[in-house]
mmCIF file of C-alpha atoms in Angstrom:
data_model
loop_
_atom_site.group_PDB
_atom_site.id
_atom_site.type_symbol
_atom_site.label_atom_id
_atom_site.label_comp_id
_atom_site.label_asym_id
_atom_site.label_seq_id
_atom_site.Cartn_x
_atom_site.Cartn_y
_atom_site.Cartn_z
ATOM 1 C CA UNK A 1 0.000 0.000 0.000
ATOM 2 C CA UNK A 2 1.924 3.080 -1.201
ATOM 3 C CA UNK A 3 1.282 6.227 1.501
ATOM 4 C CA UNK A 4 1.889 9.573 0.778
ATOM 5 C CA UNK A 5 2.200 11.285 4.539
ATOM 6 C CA UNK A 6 1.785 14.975 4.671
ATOM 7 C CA UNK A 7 3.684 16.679 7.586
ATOM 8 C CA UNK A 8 7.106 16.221 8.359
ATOM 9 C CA UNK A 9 6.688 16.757 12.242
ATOM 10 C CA UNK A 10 6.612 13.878 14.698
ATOM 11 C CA UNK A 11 3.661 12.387 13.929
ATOM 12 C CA UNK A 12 4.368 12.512 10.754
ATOM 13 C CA UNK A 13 7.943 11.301 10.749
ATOM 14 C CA UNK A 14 6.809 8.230 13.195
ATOM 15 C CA UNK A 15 4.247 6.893 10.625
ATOM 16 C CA UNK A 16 6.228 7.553 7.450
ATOM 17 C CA UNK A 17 9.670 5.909 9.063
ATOM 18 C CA UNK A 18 7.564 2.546 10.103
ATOM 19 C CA UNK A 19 5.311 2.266 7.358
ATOM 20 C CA UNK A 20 8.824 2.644 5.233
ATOM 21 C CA UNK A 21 10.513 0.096 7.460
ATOM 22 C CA UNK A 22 7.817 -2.368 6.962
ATOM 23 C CA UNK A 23 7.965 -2.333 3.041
ATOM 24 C CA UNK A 24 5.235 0.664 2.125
ATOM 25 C CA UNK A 25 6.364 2.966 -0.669
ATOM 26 C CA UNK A 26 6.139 5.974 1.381
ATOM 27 C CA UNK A 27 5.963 9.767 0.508
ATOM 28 C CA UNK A 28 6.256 12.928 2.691
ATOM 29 C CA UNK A 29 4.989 16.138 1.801
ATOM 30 C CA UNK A 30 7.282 19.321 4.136
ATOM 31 C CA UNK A 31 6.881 22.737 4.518
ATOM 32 C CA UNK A 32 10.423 23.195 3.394
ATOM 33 C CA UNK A 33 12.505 22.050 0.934
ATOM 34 C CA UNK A 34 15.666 21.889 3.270
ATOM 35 C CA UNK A 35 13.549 19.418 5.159
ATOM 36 C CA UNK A 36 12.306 17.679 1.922
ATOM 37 C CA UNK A 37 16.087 17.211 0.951
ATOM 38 C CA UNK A 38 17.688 15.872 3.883
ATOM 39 C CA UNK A 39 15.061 13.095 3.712
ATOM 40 C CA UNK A 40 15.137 12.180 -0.033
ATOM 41 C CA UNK A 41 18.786 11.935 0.468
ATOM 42 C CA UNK A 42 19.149 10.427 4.008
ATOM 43 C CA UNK A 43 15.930 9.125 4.751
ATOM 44 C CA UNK A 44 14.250 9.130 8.195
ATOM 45 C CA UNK A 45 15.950 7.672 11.487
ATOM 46 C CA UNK A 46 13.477 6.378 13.991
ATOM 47 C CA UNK A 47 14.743 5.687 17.573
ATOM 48 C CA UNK A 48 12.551 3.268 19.390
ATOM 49 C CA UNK A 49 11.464 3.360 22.875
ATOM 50 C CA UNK A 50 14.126 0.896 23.963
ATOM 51 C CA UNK A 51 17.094 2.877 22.470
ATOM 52 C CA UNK A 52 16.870 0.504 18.690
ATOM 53 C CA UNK A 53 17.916 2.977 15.691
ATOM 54 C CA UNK A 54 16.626 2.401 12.002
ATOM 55 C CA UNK A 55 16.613 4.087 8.860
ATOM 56 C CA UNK A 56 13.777 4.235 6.740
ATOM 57 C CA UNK A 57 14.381 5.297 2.984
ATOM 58 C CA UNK A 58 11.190 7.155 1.497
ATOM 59 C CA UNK A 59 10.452 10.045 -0.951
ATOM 60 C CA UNK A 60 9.945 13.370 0.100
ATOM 61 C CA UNK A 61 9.121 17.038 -1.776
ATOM 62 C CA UNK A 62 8.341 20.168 -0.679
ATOM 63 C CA UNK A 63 4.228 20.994 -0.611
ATOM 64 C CA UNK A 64 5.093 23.899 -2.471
ATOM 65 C CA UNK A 65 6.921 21.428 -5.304
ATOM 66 C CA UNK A 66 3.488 19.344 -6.106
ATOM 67 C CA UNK A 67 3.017 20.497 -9.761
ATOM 68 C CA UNK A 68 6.485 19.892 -11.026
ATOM 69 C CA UNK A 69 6.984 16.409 -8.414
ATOM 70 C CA UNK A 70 3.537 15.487 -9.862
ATOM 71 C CA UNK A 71 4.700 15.352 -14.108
ATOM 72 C CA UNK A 72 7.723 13.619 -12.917
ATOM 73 C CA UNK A 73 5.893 10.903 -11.045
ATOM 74 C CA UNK A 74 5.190 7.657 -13.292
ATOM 75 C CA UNK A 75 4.664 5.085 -10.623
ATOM 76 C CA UNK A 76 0.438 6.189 -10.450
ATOM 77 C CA UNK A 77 -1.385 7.734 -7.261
ATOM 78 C CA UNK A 78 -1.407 7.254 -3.464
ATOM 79 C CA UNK A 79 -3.483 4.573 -1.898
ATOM 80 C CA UNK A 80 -3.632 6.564 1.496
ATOM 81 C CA UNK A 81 -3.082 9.976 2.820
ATOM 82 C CA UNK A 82 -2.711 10.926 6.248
ATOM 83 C CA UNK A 83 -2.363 14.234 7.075
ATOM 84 C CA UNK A 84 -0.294 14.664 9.825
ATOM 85 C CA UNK A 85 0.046 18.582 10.268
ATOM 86 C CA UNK A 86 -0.691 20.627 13.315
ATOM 87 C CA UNK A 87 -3.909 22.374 13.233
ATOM 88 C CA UNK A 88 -2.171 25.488 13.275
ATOM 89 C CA UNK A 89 -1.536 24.963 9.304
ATOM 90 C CA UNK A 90 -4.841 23.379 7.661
ATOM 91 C CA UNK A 91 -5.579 27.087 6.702
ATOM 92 C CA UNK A 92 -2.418 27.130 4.636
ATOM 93 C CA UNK A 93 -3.577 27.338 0.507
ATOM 94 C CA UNK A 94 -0.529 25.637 -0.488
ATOM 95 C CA UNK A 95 -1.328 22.988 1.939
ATOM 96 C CA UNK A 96 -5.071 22.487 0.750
ATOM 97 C CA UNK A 97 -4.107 22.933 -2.883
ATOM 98 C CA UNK A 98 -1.627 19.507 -2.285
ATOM 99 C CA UNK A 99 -4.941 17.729 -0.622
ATOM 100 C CA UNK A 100 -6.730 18.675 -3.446
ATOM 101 C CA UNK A 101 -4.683 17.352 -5.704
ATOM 102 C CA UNK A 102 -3.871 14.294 -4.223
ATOM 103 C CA UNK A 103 -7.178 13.756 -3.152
ATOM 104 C CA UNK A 104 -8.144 13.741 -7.001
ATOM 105 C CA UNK A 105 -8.716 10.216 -6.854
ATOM 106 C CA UNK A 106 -11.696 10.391 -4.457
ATOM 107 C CA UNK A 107 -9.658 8.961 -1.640
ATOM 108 C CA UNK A 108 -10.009 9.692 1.395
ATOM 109 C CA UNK A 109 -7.883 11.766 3.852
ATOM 110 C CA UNK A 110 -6.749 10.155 7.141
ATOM 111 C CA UNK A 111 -6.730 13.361 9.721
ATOM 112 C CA UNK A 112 -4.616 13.393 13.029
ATOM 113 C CA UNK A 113 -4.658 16.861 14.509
ATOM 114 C CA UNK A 114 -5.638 17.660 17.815
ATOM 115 C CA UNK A 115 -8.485 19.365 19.273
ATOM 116 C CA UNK A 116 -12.047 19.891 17.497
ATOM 117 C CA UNK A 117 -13.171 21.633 14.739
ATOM 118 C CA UNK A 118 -10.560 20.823 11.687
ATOM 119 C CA UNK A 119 -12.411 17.985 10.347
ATOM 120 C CA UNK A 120 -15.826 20.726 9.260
ATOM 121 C CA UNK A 121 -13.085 23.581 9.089
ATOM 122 C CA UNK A 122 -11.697 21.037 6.197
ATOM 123 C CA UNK A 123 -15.031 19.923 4.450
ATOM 124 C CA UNK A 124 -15.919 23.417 4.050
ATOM 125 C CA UNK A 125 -12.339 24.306 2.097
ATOM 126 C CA UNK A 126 -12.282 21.282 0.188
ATOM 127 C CA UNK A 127 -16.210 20.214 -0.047
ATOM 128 C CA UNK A 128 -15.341 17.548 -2.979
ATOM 129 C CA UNK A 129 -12.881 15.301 -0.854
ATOM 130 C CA UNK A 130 -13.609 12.798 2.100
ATOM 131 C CA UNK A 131 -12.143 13.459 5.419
ATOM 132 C CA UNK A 132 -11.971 10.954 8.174
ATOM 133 C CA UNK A 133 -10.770 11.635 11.580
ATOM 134 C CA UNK A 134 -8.398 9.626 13.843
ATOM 135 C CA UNK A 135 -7.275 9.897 17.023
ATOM 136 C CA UNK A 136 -3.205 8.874 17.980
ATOM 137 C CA UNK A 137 -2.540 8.030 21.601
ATOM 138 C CA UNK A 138 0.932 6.964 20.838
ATOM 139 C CA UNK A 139 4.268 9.485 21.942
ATOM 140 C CA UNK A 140 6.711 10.994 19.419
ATOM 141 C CA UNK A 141 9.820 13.561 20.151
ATOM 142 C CA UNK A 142 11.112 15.066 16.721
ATOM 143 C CA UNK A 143 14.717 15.713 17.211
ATOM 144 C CA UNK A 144 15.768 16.846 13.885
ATOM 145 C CA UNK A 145 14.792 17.181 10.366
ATOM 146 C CA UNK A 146 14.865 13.549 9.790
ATOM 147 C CA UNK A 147 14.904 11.794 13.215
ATOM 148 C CA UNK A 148 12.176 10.860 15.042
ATOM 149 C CA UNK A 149 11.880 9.360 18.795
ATOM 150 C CA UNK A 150 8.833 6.772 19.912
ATOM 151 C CA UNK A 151 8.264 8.130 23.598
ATOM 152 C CA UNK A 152 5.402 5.757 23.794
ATOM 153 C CA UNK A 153 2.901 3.085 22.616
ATOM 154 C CA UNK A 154 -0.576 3.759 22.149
ATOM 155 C CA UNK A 155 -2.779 3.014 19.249
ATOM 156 C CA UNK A 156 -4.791 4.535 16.239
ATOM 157 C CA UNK A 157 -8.554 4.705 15.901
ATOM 158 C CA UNK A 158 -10.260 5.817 13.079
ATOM 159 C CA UNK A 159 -13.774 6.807 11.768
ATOM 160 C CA UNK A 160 -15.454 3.926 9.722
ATOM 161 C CA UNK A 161 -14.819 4.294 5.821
ATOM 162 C CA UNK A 162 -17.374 3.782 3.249
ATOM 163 C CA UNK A 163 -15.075 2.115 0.975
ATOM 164 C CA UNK A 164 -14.736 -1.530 3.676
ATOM 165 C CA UNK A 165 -12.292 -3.088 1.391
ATOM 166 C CA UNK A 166 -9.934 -0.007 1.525
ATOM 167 C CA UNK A 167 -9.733 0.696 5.289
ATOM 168 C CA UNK A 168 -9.554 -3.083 5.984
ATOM 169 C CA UNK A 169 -6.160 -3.201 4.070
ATOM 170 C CA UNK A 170 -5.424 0.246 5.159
ATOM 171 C CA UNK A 171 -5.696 -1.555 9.057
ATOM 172 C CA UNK A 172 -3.783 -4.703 8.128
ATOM 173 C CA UNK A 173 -0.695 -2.473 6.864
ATOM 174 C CA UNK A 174 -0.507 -0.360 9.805
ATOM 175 C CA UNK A 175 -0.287 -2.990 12.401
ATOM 176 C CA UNK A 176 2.093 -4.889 10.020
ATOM 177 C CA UNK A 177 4.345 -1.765 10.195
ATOM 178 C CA UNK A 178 3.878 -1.847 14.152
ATOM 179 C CA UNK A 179 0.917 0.702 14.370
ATOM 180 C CA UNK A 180 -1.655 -0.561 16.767
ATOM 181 C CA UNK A 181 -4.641 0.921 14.255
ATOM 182 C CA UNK A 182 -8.267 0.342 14.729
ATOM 183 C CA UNK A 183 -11.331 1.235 13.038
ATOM 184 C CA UNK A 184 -13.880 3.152 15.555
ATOM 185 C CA UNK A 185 -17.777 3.144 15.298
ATOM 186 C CA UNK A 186 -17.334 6.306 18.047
ATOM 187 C CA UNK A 187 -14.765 8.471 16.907
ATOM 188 C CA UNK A 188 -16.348 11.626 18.157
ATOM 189 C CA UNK A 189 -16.152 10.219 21.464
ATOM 190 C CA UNK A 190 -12.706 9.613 21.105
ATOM 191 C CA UNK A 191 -11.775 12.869 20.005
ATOM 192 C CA UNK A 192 -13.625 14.230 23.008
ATOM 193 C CA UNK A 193 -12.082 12.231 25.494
ATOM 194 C CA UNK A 194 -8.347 12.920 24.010
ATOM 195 C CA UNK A 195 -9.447 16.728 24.238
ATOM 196 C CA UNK A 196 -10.457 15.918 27.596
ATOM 197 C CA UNK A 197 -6.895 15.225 28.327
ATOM 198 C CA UNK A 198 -5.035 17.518 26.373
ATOM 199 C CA UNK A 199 -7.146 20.537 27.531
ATOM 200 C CA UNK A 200 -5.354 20.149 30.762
ATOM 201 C CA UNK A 201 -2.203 18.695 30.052
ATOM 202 C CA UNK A 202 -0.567 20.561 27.242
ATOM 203 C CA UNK A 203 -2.005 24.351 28.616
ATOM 204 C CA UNK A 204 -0.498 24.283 32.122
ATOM 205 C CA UNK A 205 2.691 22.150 31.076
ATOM 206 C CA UNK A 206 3.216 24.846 28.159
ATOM 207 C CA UNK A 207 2.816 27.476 31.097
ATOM 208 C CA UNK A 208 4.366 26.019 33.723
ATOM 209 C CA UNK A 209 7.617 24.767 31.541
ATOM 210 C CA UNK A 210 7.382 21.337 33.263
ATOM 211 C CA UNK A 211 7.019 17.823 31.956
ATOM 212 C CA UNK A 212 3.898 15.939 32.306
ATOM 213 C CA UNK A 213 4.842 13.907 35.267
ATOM 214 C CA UNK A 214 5.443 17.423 36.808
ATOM 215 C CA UNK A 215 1.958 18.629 36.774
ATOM 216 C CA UNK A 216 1.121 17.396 40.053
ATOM 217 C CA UNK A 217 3.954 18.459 42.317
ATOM 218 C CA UNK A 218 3.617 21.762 41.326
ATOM 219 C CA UNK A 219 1.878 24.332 44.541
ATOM 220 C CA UNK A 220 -1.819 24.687 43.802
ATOM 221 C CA UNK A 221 -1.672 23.128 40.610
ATOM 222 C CA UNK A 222 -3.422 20.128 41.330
ATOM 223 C CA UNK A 223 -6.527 22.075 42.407
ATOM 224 C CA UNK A 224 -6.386 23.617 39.298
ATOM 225 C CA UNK A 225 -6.252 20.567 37.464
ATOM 226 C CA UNK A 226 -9.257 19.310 39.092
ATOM 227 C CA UNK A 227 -10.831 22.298 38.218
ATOM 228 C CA UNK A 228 -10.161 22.603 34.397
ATOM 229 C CA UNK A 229 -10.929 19.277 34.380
ATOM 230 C CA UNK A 230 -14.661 19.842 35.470
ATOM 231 C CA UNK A 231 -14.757 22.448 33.511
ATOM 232 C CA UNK A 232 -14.093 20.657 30.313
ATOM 233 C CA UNK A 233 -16.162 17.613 31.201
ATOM 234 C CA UNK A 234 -19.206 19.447 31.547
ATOM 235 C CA UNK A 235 -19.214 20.993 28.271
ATOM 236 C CA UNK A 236 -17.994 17.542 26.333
ATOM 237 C CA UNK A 237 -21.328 16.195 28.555
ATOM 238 C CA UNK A 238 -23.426 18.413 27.200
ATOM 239 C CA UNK A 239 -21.879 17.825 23.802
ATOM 240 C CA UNK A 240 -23.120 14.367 23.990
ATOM 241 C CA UNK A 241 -19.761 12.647 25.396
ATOM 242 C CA UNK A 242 -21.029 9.624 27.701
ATOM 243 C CA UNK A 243 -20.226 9.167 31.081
ATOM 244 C CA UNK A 244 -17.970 6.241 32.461
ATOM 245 C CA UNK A 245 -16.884 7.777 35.977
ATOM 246 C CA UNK A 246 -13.735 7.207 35.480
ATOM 247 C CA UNK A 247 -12.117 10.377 33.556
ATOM 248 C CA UNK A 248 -10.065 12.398 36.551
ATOM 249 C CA UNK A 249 -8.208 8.868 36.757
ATOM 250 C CA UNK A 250 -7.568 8.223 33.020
ATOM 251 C CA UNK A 251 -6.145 11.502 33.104
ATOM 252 C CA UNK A 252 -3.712 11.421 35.757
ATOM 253 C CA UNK A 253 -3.057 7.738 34.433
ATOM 254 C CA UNK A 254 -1.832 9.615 31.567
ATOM 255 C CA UNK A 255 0.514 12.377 33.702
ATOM 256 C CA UNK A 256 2.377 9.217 35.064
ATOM 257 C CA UNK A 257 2.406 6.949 31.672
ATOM 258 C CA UNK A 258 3.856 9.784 29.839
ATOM 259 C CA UNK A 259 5.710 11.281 32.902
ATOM 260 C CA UNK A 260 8.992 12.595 31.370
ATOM 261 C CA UNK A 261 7.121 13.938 28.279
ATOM 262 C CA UNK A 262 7.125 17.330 26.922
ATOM 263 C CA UNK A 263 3.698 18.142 25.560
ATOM 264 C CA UNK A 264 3.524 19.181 21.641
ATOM 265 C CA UNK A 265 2.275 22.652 23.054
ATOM 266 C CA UNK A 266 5.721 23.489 25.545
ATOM 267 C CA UNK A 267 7.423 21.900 22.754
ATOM 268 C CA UNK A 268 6.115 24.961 20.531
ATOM 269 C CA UNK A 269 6.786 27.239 22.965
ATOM 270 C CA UNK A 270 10.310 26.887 23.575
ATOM 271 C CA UNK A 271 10.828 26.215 19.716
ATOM 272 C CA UNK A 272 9.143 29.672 19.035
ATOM 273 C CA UNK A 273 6.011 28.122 16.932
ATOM 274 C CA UNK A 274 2.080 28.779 17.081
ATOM 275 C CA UNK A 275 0.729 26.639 19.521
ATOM 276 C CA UNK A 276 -3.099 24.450 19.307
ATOM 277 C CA UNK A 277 -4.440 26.267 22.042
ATOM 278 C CA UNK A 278 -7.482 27.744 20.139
ATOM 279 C CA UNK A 279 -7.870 23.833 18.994
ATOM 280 C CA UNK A 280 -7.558 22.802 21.807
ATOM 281 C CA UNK A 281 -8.777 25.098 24.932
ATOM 282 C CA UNK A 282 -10.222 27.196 22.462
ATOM 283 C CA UNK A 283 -12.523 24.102 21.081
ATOM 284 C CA UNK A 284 -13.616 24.203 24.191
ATOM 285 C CA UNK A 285 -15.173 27.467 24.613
ATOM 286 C CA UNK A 286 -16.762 27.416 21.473
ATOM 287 C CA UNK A 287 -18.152 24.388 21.947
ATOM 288 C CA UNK A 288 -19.543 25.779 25.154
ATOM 289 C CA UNK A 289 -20.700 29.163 23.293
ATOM 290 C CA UNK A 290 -22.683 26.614 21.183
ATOM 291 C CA UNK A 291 -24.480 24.694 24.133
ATOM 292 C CA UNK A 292 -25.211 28.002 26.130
ATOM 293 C CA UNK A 293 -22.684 27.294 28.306
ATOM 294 C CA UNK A 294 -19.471 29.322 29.675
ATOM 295 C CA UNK A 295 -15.834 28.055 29.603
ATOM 296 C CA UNK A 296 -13.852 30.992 31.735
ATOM 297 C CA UNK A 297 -10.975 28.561 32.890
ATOM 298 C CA UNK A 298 -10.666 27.321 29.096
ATOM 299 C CA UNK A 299 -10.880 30.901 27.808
ATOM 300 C CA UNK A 300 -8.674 32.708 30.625
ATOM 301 C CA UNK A 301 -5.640 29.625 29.161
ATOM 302 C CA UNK A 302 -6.607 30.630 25.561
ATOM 303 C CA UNK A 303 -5.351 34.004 25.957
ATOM 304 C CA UNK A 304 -2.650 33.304 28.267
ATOM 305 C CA UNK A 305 -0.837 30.779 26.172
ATOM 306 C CA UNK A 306 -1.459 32.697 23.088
ATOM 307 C CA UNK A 307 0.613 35.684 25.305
ATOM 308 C CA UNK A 308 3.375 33.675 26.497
ATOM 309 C CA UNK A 309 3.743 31.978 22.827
ATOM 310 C CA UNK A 310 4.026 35.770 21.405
ATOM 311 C CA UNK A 311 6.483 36.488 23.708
ATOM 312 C CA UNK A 312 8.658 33.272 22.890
ATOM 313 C CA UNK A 313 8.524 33.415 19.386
ATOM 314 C CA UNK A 314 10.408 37.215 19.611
ATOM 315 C CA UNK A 315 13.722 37.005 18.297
ATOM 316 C CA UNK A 316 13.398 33.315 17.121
ATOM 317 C CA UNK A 317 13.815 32.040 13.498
ATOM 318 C CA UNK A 318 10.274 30.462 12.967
ATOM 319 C CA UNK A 319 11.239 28.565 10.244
ATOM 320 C CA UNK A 320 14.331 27.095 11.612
ATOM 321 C CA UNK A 321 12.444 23.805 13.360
ATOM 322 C CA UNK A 322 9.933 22.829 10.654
ATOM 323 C CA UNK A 323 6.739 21.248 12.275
ATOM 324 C CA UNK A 324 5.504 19.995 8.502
#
């Protein structure tokens, strides 16, 4: 099954390197061409969680490079795309004009970014193309342009296709390549209850500059915790997310699984980059403008990331740690 992978971040970098180590033609789409160079010519090191380094040999081109990449090509179209970008860039034309394109085929687009809101955001930009969402549990550290660290399992779920024969050998590849993948009749809930997590963890890591394990020892954080967490919950409630009881300890089950990870959002931070916050916390409150409801914790996070992120970027080279 030949993949083209668009995003040359973490996520991106962790599927493209095992799909490519398990035998899949693989392409990845950048934002730069630097990027795009060093892994045409090098190819893509991934570290494994027990120290194991491999090197993955796959095609890459800049976004930018589609039309001229695209007469060159004689080997026929994708059989998957996954598109592995931040939120922050789904608004990007040179970005949508690549979808489009290789899209053309009627196939459908595997989406991984975080928060709510990007899979409508992309049906209304590109209203001829199928977009399914997925949710990633799994833990990946970028290190360079071309290396990529697995900081921990987890596993893939994704919406239900209407094309059965297609997603069943899209599923069989991925856990062939080592991806625990899935397909979900709930997806929605999913995506809720990973927003659930992330609308704690990655805000007050990102201001706090600590590590996930951190969270906890911190003075008067844990309160807050508890706090942002009801907050949250009781707008994904009333957006129809179901009860089990047991979400305050899935989340701090999370803190100590993933204890000496950086969250993606202090990882943009120090690195200078927009952050997901208004994905993220920012979901939030306008999912709760939508139910009637107010989000003030969410909200008051929104604007303070977005300050401290402002502040950080100042003086920084942007594009000198491409996210894809």
């Amino acid at each position: 099954m030949r993949f083209h992978i668009i995003g040359g971040g973490a996520v991106g970098l962790s599927y493209a390197g095992r799909l490519a180590l398990a035998g899949s033609p693989v392409m990845v789409w950048t934002r730069t061409a630097g990027q795009a160079g060093m892994l045409a010519a090098e190819g893509i090191v991934v570290v494994g969680s027990s120290g194991t380094v491999a090197a993955a040999p796959v095609q890459a081109a800049a976004a930018a490079e589609y039309p001229s990449w695209r007469e060159a090509d004689k080997r026929g179209g994708a059989e998957c795309l996954l598109l592995t970008v931040k939120q922050t860039h789904i608004s990007d034309p040179v970005l949508l004009r690549l979808i489009q394109e290789l899209a053309a085929e009627r196939l459908p687009v595997l989406c991984l970014q975080n928060g709510v809101g990007h899979i409508e955001h992309l049906q209304s930009e590109l209203p001829g193309i199928t977009f399914i969402p997925a949710v990633t549990t799994e833990g990946a550290l970028r290190q360079d342009g071309r290396t990529v660290q697995l900081t921990g399992q987890g596993e893939l779920h994704m919406g239900e296709s209407r094309d059965a024969q297609w997603q069943k050998m899209l599923l069989n590849t991925l856990n062939e390549a080592g991806i625990a993948a899935f397909m979900s009749k709930d997806i929605n809930n999913r995506i809720y209850r990973k927003l659930l997590v992330n609308a704690v963890i990655n805000p007050l890591t990102a201001l706090l500059g600590v590590r996930n394990g951190e969270l906890q020892q911190q003075p008067g954080v844990p309160e807050l915790m508890k706090k942002l967490h009801e907050e949250t919950m009781a707008v994904l409630l009333a957006a129809g997310l179901p009860e089990t009881g047991h979400e305050w300890e899935e989340l701090l089950t999370v803190c100590e699984k993933t204890a000496n990870n950086r969250s993606s959002m202090l990882a943009d931070i120090r690195n200078g980059r927009q952050t997901e916050i208004a994905a993220i916390n920012g979901g939030v409150v306008k999912l709760a403008e939508k139910l009637g409801m107010a989000a003030p914790l969410n909200l008051a996070l929104v604007d303070l990331v977005a300050a401290v992120a402002e502040q950080s970027g100042k003086g920084r080279n942007a594009g000198g740690d491409d996210t894809g």
